PDB file of C-alpha atoms in Angstrom:
ATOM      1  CA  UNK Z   1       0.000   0.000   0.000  1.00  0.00           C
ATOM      2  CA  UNK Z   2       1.082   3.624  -0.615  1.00  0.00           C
ATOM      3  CA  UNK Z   3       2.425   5.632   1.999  1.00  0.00           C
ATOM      4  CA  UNK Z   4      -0.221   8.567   3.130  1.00  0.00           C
ATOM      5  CA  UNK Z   5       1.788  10.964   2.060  1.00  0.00           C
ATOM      6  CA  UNK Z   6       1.155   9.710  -1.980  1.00  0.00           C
ATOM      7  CA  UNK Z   7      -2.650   9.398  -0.972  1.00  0.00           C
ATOM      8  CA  UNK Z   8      -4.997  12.045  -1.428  1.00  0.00           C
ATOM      9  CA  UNK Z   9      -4.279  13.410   2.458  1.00  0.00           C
ATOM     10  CA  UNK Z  10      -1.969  15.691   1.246  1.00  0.00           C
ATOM     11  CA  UNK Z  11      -3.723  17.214  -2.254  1.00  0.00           C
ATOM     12  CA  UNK Z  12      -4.986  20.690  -2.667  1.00  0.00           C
ATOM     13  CA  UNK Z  13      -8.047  20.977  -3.708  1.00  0.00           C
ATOM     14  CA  UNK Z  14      -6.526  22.573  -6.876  1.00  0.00           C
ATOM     15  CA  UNK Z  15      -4.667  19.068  -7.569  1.00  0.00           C
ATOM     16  CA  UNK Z  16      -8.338  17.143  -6.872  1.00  0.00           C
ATOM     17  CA  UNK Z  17      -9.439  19.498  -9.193  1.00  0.00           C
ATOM     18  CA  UNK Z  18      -6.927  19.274 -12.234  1.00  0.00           C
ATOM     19  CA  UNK Z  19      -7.513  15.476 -11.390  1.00  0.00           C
ATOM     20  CA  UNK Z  20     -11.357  15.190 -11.881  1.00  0.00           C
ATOM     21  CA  UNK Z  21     -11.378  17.827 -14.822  1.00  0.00           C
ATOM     22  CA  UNK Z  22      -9.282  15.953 -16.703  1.00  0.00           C
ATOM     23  CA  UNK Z  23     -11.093  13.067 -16.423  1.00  0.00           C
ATOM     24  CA  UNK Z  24     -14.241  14.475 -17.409  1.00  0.00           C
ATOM     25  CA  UNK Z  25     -12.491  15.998 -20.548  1.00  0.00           C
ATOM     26  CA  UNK Z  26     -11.165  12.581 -21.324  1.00  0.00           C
ATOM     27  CA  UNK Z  27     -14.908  11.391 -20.999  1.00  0.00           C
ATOM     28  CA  UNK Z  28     -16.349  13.620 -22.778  1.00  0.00           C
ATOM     29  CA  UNK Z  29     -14.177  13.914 -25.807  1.00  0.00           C
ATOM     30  CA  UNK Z  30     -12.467  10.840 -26.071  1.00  0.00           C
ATOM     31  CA  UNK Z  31     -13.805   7.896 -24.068  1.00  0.00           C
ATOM     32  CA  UNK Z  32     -17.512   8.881 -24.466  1.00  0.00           C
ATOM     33  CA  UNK Z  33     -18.560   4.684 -25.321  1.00  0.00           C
ATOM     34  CA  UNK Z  34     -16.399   3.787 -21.701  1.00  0.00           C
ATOM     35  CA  UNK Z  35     -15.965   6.348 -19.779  1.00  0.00           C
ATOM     36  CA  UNK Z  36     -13.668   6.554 -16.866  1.00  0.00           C
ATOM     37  CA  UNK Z  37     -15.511   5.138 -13.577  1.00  0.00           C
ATOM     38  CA  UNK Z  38     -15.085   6.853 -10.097  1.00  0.00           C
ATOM     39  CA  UNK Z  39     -13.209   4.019  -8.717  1.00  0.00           C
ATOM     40  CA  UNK Z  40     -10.622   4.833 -11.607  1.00  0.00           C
ATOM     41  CA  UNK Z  41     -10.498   8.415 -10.912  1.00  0.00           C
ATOM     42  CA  UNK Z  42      -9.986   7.693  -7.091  1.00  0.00           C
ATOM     43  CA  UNK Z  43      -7.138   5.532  -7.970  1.00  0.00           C
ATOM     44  CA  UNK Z  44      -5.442   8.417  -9.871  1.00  0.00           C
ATOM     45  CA  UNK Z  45      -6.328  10.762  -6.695  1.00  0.00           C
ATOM     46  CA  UNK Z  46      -3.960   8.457  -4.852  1.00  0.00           C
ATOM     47  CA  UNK Z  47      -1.047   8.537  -7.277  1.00  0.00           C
ATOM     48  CA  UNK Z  48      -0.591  12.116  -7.234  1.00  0.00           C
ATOM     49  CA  UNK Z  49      -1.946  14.671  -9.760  1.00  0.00           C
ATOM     50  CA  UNK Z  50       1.966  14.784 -11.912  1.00  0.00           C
ATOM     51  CA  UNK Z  51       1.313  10.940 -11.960  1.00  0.00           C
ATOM     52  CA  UNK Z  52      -2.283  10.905 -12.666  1.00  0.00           C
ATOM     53  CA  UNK Z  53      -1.868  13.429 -15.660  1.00  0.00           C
ATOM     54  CA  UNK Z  54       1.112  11.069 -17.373  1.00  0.00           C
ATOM     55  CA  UNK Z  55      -1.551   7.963 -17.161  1.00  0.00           C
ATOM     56  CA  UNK Z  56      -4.339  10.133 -18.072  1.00  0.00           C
ATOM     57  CA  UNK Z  57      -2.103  11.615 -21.239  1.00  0.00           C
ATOM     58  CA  UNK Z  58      -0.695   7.736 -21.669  1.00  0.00           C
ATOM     59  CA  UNK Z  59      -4.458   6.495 -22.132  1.00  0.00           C
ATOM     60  CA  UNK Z  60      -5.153   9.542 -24.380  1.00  0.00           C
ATOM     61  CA  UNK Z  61      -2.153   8.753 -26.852  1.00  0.00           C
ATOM     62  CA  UNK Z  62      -3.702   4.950 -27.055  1.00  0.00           C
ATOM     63  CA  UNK Z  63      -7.128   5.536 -27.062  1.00  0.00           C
ATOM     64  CA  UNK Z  64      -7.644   3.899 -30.131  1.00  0.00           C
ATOM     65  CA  UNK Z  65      -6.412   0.837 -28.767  1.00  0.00           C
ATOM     66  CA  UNK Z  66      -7.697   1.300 -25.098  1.00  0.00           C
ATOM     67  CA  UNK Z  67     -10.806  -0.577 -24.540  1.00  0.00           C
ATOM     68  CA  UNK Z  68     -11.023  -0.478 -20.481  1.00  0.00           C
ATOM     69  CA  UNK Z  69      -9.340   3.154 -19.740  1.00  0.00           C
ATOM     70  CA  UNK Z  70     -10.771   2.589 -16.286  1.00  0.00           C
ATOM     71  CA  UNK Z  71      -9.365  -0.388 -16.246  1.00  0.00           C
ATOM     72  CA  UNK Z  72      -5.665   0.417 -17.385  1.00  0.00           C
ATOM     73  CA  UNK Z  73      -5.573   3.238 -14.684  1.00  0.00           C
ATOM     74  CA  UNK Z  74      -6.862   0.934 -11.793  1.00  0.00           C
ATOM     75  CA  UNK Z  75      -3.752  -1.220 -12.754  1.00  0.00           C
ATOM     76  CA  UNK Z  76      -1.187   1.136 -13.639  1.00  0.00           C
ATOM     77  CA  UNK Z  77      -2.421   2.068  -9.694  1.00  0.00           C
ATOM     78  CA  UNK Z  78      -2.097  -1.132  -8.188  1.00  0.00           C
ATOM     79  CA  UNK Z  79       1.426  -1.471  -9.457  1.00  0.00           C
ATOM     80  CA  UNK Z  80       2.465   1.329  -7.768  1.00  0.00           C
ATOM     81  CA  UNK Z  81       1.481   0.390  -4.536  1.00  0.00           C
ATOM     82  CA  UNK Z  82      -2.133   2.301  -4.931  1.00  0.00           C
ATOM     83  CA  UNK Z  83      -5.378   0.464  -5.044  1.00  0.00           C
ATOM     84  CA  UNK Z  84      -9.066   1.860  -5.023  1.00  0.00           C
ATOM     85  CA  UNK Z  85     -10.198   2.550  -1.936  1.00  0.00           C
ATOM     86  CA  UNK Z  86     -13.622  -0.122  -2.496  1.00  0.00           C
ATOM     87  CA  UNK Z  87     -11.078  -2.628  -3.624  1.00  0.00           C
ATOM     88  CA  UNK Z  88      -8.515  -2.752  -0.612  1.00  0.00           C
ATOM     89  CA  UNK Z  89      -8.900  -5.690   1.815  1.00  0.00           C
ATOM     90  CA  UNK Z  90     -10.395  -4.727   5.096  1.00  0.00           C
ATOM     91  CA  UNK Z  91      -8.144  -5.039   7.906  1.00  0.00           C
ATOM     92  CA  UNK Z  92      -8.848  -5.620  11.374  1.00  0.00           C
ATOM     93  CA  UNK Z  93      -7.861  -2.894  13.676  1.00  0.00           C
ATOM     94  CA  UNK Z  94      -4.585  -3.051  15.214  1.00  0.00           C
ATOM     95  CA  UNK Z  95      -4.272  -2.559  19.055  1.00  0.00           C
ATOM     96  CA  UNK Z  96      -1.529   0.013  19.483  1.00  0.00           C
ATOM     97  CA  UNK Z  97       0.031  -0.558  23.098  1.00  0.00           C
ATOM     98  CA  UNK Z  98      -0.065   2.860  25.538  1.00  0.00           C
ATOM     99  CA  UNK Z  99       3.171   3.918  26.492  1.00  0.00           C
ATOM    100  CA  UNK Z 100       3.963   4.993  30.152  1.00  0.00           C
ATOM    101  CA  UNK Z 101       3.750   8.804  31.367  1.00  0.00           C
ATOM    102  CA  UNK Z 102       7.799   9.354  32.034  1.00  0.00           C
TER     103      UNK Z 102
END
């Protein structure tokens, strides 16, 4: 799993932004018949907008060939350590011992 810091904890609204415009661009103009599916667009949240826009201009350049764009980016994701956040195992909580008062 990715460390928090290449979640979306630390993303300006500006980068969410530039994130989830792009992606509705790409729907609208070029992926119109398969559009790119929230679970997608969370994935590139948690890679980090300058990541997200190389994936999102890597899907553009092969869109002729890309039948699952959502798809592709959900991967591309999971190879880097970031999965949706529907598709992550649950995990029981973890009982974190209290240290003493010194």
């Amino acid at each position: 799993m990715a460390s928090p810091a290449r979640m979306n904890y630390g993303m300006s609204e500006e980068e969410k932004t530039k994130i989830h415009r792009r992606a509705t661009w790409l729907n609208t103009n070029i992926f119109q018949d398969r559009p790119i599916d929230q679970e997608a667009i969370g994935a590139m949240l948690g890679m980090g907008v300058v990541r997200a826009l190389a994936l999102f201009k890597e899907i553009e350049e092969k869109a002729d060939q890309m039948r699952n764009p959502s798809g592709y980016l959900k991967t591309a994701a999971k190879r880097e350590g970031v999965a949706p956040a529907n598709s992550m195992p649950y995990s029981a909580p973890v009982s974190v011992p209290q240290l003493a008062a010194p």
